[in-house]
Short mmCIF file of C-alpha atoms in Angstrom, two decimals:
data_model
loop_
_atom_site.label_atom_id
_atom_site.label_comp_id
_atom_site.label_asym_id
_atom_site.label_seq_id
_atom_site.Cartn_x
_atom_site.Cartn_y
_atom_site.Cartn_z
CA UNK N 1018 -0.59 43.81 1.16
CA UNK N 1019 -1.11 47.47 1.76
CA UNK N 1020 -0.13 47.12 5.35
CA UNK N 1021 3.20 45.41 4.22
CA UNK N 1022 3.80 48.18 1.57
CA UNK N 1023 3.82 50.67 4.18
CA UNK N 1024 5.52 49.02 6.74
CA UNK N 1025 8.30 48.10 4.47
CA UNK N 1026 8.11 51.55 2.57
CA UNK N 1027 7.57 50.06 -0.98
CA UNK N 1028 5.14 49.84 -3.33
CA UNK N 1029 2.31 47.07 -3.13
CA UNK N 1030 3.74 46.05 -6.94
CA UNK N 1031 7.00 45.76 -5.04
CA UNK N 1032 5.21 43.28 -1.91
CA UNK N 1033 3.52 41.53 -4.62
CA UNK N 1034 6.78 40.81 -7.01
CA UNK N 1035 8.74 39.69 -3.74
CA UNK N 1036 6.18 37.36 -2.16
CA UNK N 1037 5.25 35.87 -5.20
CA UNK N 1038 9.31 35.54 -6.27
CA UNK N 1039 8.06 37.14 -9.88
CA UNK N 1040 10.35 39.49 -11.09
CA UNK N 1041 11.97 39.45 -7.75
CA UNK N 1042 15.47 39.37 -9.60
CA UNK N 1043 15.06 43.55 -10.35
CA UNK N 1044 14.69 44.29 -6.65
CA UNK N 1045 17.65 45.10 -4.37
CA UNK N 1046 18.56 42.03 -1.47
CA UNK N 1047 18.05 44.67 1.54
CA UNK N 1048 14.52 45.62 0.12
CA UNK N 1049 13.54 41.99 -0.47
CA UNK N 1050 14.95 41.47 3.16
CA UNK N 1051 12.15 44.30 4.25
CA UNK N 1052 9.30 43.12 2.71
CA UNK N 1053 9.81 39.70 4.07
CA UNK N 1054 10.27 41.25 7.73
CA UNK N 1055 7.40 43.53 7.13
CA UNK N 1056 5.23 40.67 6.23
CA UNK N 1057 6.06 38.60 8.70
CA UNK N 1058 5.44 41.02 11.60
CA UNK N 1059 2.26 41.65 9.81
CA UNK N 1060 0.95 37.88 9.62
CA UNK N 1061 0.58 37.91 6.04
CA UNK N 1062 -0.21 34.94 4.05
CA UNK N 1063 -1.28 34.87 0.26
CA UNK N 1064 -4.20 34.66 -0.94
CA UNK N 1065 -4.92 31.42 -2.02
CA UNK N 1066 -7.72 31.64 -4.17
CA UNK N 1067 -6.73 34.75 -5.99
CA UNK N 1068 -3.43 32.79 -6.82
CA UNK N 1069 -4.83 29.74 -7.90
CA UNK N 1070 -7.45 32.51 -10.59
CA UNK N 1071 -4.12 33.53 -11.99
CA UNK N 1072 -2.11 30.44 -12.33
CA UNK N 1073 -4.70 27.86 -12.71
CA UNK N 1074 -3.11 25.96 -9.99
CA UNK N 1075 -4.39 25.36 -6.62
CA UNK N 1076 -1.07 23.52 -5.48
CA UNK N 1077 -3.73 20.63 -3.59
CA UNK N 1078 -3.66 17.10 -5.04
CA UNK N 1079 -6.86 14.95 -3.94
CA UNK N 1080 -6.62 11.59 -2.56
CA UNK N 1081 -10.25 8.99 -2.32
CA UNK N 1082 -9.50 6.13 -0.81
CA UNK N 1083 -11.81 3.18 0.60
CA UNK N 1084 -10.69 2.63 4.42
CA UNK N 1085 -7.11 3.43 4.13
CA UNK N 1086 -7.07 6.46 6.78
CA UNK N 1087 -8.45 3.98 9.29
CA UNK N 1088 -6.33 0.98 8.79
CA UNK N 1089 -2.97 1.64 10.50
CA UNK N 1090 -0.65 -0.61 8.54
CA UNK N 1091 -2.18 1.27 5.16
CA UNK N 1092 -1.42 4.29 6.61
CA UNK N 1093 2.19 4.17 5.09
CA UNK N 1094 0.85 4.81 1.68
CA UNK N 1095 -0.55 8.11 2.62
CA UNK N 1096 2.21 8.70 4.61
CA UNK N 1097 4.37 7.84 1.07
CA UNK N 1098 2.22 10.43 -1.19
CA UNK N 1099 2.62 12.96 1.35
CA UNK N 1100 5.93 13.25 1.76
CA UNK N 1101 6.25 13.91 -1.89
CA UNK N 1102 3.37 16.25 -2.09
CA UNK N 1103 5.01 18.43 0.88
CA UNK N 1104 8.75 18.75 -0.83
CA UNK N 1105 6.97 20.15 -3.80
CA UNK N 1106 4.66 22.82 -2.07
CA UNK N 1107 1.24 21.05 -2.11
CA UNK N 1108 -1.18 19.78 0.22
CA UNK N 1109 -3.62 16.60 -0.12
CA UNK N 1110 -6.83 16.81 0.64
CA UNK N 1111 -7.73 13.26 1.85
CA UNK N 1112 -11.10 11.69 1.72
CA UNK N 1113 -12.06 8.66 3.23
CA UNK N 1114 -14.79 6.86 2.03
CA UNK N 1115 -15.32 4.29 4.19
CA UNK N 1116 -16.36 2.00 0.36
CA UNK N 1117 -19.60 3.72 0.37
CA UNK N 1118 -20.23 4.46 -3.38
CA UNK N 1119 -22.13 7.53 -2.69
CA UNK N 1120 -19.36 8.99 -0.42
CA UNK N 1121 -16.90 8.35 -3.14
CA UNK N 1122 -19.20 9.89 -6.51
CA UNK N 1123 -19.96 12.95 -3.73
CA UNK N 1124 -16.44 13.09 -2.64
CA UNK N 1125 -15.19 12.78 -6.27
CA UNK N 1126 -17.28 15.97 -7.05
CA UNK N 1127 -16.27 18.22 -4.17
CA UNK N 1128 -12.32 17.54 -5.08
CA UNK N 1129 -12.80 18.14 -9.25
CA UNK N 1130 -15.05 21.50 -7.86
CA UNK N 1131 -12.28 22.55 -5.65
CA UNK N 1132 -9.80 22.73 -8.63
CA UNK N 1133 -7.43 19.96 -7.38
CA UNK N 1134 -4.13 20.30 -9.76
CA UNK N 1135 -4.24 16.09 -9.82
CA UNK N 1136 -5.88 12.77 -7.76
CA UNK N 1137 -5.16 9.74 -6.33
CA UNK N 1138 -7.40 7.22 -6.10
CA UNK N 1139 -6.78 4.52 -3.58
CA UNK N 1140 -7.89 0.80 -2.10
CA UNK N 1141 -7.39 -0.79 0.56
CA UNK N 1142 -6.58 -4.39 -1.19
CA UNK N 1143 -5.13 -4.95 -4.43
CA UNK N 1144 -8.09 -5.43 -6.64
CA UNK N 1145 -9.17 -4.75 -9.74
CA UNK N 1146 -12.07 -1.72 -9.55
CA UNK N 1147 -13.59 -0.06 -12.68
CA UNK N 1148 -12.89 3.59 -12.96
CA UNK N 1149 -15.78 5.55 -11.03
CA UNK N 1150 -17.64 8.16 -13.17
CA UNK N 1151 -15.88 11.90 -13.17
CA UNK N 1152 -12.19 11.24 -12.55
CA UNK N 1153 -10.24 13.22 -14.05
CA UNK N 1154 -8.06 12.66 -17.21
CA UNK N 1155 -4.60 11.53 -15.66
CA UNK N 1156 -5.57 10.39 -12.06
CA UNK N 1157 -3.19 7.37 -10.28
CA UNK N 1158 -4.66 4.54 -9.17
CA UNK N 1159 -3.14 3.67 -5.90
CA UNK N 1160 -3.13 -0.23 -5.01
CA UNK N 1161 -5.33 -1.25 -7.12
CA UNK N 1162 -5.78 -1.38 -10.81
CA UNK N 1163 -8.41 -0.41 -13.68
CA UNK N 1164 -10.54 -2.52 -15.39
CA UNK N 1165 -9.49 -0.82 -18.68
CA UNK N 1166 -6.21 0.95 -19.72
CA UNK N 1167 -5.48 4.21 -20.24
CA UNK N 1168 -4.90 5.39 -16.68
CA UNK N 1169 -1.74 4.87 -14.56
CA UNK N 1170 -1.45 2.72 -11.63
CA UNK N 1171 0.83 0.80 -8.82
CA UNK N 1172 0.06 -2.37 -7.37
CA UNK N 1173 2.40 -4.82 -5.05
CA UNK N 1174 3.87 -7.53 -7.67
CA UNK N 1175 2.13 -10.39 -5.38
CA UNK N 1176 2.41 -13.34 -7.55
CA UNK N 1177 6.86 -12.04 -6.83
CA UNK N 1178 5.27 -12.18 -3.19
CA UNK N 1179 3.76 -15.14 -3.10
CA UNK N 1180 7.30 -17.07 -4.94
CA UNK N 1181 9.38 -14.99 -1.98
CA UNK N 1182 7.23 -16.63 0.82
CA UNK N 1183 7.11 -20.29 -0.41
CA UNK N 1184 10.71 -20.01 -1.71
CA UNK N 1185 12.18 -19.13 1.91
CA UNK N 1186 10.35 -22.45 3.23
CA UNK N 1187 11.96 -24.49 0.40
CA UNK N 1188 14.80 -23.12 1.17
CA UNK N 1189 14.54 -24.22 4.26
CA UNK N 1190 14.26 -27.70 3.74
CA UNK N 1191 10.05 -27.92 3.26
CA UNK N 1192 8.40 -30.53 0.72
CA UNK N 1193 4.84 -30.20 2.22
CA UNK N 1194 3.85 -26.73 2.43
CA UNK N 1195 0.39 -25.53 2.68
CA UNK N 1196 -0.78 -22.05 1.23
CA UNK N 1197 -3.69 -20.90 3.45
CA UNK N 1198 -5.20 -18.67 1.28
CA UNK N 1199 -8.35 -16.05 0.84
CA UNK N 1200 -12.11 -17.23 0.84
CA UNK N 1201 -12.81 -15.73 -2.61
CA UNK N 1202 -10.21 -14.94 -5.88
CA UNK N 1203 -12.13 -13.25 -7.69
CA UNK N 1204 -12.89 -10.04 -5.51
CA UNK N 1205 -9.25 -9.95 -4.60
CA UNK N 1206 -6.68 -10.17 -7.13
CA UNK N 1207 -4.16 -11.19 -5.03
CA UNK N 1208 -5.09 -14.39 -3.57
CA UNK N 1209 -4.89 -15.88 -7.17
CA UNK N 1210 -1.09 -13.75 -7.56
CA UNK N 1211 0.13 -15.46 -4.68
CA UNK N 1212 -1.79 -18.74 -4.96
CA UNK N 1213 0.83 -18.51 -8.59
CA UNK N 1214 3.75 -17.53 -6.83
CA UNK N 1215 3.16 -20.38 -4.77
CA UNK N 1216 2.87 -22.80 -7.51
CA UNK N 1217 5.22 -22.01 -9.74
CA UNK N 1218 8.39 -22.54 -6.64
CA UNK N 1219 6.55 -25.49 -5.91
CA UNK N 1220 7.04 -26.56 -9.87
CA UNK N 1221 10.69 -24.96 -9.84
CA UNK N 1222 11.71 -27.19 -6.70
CA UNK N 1223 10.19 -30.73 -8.08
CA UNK N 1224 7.53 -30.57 -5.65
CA UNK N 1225 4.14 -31.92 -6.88
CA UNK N 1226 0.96 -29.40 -5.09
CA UNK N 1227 -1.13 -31.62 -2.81
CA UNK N 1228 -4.44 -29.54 -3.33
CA UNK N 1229 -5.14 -30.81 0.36
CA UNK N 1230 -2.32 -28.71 1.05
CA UNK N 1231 -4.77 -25.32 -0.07
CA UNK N 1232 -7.33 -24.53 1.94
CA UNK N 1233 -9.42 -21.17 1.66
CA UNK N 1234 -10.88 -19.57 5.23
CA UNK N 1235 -11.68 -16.10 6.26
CA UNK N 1236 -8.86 -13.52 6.19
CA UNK N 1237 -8.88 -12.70 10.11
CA UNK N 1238 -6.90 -15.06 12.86
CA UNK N 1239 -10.13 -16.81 13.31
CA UNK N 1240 -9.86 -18.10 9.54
CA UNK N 1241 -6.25 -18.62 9.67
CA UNK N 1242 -7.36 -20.67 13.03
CA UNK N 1243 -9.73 -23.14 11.42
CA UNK N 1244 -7.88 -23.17 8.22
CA UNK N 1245 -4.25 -24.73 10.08
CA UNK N 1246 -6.59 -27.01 12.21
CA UNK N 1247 -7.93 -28.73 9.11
CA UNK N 1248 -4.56 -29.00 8.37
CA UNK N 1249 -3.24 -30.39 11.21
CA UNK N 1250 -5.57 -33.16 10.60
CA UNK N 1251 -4.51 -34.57 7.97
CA UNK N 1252 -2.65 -38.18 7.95
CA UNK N 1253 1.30 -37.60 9.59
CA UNK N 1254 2.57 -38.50 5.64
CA UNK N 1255 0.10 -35.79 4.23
CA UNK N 1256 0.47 -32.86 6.95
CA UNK N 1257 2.75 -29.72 6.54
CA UNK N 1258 5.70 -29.26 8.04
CA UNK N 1259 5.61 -25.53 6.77
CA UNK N 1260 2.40 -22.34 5.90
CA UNK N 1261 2.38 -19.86 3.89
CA UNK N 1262 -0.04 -17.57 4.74
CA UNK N 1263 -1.82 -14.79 2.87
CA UNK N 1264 -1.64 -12.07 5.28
CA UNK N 1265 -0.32 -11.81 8.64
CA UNK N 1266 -3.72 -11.72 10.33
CA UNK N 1267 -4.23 -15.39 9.83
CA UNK N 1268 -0.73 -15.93 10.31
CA UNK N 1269 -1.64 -15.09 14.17
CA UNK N 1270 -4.45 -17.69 13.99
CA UNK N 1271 -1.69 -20.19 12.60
CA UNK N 1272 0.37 -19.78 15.73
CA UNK N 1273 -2.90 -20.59 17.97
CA UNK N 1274 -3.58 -23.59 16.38
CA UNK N 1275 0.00 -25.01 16.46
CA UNK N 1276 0.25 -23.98 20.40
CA UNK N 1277 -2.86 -25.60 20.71
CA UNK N 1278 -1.60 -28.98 19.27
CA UNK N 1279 1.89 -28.69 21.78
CA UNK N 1280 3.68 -27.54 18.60
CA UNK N 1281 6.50 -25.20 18.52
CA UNK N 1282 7.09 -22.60 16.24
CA UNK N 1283 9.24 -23.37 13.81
CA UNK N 1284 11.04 -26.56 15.62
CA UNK N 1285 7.42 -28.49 14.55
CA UNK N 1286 6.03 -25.82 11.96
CA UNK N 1287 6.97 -23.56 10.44
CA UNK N 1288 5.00 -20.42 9.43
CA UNK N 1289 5.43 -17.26 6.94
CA UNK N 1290 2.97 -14.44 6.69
CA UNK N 1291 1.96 -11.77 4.25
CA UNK N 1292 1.52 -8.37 4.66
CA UNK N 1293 4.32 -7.05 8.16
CA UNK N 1294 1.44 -5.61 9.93
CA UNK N 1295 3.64 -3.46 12.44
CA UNK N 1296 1.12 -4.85 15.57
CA UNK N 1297 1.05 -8.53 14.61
CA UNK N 1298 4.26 -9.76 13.16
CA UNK N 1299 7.02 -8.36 15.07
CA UNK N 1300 4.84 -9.22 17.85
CA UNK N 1301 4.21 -12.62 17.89
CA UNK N 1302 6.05 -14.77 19.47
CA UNK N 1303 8.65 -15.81 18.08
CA UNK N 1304 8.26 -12.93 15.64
CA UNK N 1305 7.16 -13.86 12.05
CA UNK N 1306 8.85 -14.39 8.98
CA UNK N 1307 6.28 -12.15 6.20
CA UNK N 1308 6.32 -10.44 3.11
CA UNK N 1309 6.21 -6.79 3.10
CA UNK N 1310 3.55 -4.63 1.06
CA UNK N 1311 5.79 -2.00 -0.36
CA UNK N 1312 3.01 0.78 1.04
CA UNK N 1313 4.97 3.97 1.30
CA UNK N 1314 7.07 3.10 -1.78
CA UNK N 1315 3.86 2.98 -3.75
CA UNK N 1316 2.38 6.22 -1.99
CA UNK N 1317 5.70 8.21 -3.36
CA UNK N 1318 5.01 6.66 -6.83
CA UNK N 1319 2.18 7.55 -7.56
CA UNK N 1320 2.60 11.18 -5.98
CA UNK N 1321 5.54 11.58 -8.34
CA UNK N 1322 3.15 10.64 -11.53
CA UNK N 1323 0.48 13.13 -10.28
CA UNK N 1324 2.88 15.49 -10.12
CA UNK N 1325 4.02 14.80 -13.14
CA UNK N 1326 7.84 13.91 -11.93
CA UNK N 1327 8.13 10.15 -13.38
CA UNK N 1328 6.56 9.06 -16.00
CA UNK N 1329 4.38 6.12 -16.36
CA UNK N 1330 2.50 3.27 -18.62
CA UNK N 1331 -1.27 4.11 -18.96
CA UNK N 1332 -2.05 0.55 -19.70
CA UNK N 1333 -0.10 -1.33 -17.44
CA UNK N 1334 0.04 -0.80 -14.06
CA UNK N 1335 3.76 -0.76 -12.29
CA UNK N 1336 4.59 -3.87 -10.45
CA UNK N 1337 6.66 -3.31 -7.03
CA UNK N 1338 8.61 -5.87 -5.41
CA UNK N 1339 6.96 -7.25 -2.34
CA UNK N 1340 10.07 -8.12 0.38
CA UNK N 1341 10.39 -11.04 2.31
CA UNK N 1342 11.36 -10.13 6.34
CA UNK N 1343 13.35 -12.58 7.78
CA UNK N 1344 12.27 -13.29 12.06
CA UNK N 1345 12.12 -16.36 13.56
CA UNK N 1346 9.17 -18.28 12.81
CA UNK N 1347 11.24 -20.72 9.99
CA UNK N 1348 13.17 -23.08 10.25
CA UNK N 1349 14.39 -26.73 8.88
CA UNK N 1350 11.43 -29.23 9.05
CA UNK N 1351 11.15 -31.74 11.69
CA UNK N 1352 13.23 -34.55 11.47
CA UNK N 1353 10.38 -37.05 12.25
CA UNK N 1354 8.82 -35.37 9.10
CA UNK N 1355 10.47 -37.61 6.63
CA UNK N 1356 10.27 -36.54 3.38
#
């Protein structure tokens, strides 16, 4: 700063006042214009640390998440939080914990020692988690939600999700539609959202569930594989003509199976996916019909409430529409379906 003073032929009070844009109002245009010159030529920067001793602010917002960082099509979230984060002058400081609970209660420690001004605390699935020990008072919960109340939080509205899927293939013409769903409901909330969703446009359209119809598998094409393949052998007046699939992943396992039976996709079968992974659905062939996770949406949310731009409920989490994205993998059932 004492460099810059003398450079620009001012004060260091003067540097100081037009750096930090304090009191900057009293000091003439052409001098502010010198200082900034003077500075520049100089490489200054601010002192980070000192600043953040006077204001209390460190301008850095913290962000824990389980394997987001490493799982491309989650990536959109981060990308979501730091968009906001960089239009209002701070930087996130992003740990990945890889769902090690020792990473996360060390990582959790380092952020609240290096002052962060707020935190986000993010999953990879929508789940339910219990608030880990020493998070701070007003810290977003990022895709999942709490346990207990009192802390704000966005999840996708996936029951909304799972009613967009299975109403496109009603609306399509489908009466037997099968909902190939996740091994286990209660570690991931939204199996059972969208298993509802699924239910309740099956109720709204007349159509009695044929629990044959729901089968559970592992969440990976190999699942989704096996899962369609029990279906497929079921009795011609019991077997779907369309599947809903809860994510994308499986969707792609869906697609084997039907090729692997001569069926074409969606003049025998029909197929709709969850999740528009940006390597798998646009992909496939013919390109599938999913539901979107509204990832960066929810990123910017919950940046804004850390920041304290929006405000939110404490006790309920905010529910964001899930949107369907129309391809080519629906269409009207067979006509040697019947009904």
């Amino acid at each position: 700063m004492s460099d810059v003073a003398a450079a620009a032929g001012v004060s260091t009070a003067t540097v100081s006042m037009v750096l930090s844009g304090a009191g900057s109002d009293r000091i003439s245009p052409q001098t502010q214009a010198r200082v900034r010159e003077a500075a520049k030529a100089a490489g200054y920067a601010p002192n980070s640390v000192a600043r953040s001793l006077r204001t209390q602010r460190t301008r850095t917002i913290g962000l824990i998440s389980d394997t987001i960082a490493t799982t491309p099509f989650a990536g959109r979230m981060l990308a979501g939080a730091n968009d906001v984060a960089r239009d209002h002058g701070h930087l996130v400081i992003l740990v990945n914990t890889d769902d090690d609970a020792e990473q996360e209660r060390k990582a959790i420690l380092a952020l609240v020692g290096q002052q962060v001004d707020a935190m986000l605390y993010a999953r990879m699935w929508h789940r339910a988690v219990d608030a880990p020990a020493g998070l701070p008072a007003g810290t977003v919960f990022l895709d999942c939600r709490p346990t207990e109340g009192g802390w704000p939080a966005v999840v996708p509205d996936d029951r909304q999700g799972g009613a967009s899927a299975t109403r496109e293939l009603v609306a399509a013409g489908h009466r037997r539609i099968a909902y190939v769903d996740a091994p286990n409901p209660d570690e991931v909330v939204a199996s059972e959202l969208r298993h509802q969703g699924y239910l309740e446009v099956l109720a709204e359209s007349g159509i009695t569930p044929d629990p044959a119809l729901h089968v559970r598998a592992a969440t990976d094409a190999a699942g989704g594989r096996a899962a369609v393949e029990e279906l497929l052998d079921l009795p011609t007046s019991r077997r779907p003509t369309a599947i809903f699939c809860f994510n994308d992943r499986m969707a792609m396992g869906a697609y084997t199976a039907a090729h692997r039976r001569g069926l074409a996709i969606p003049d025998d079968l029909s197929i709709v996916g969850y999740d528009d992974q940006q390597l798998i659905a646009s992909e496939l062939d013919p390109p599938l019909t999913t539901v979107a996770l509204p990832h960066y949406e929810m990123g910017r949310w919950a940046m804004e409430v850390a920041l304290g731009l929006r405000e939110s409920d404490r006790d309920n989490p905010l529910l964001m529409n899930c949107p369907i994205i129309r391809r080519d993998s629906v269409g009207p059932p067979p006509i040697t379906a019947g009904n």
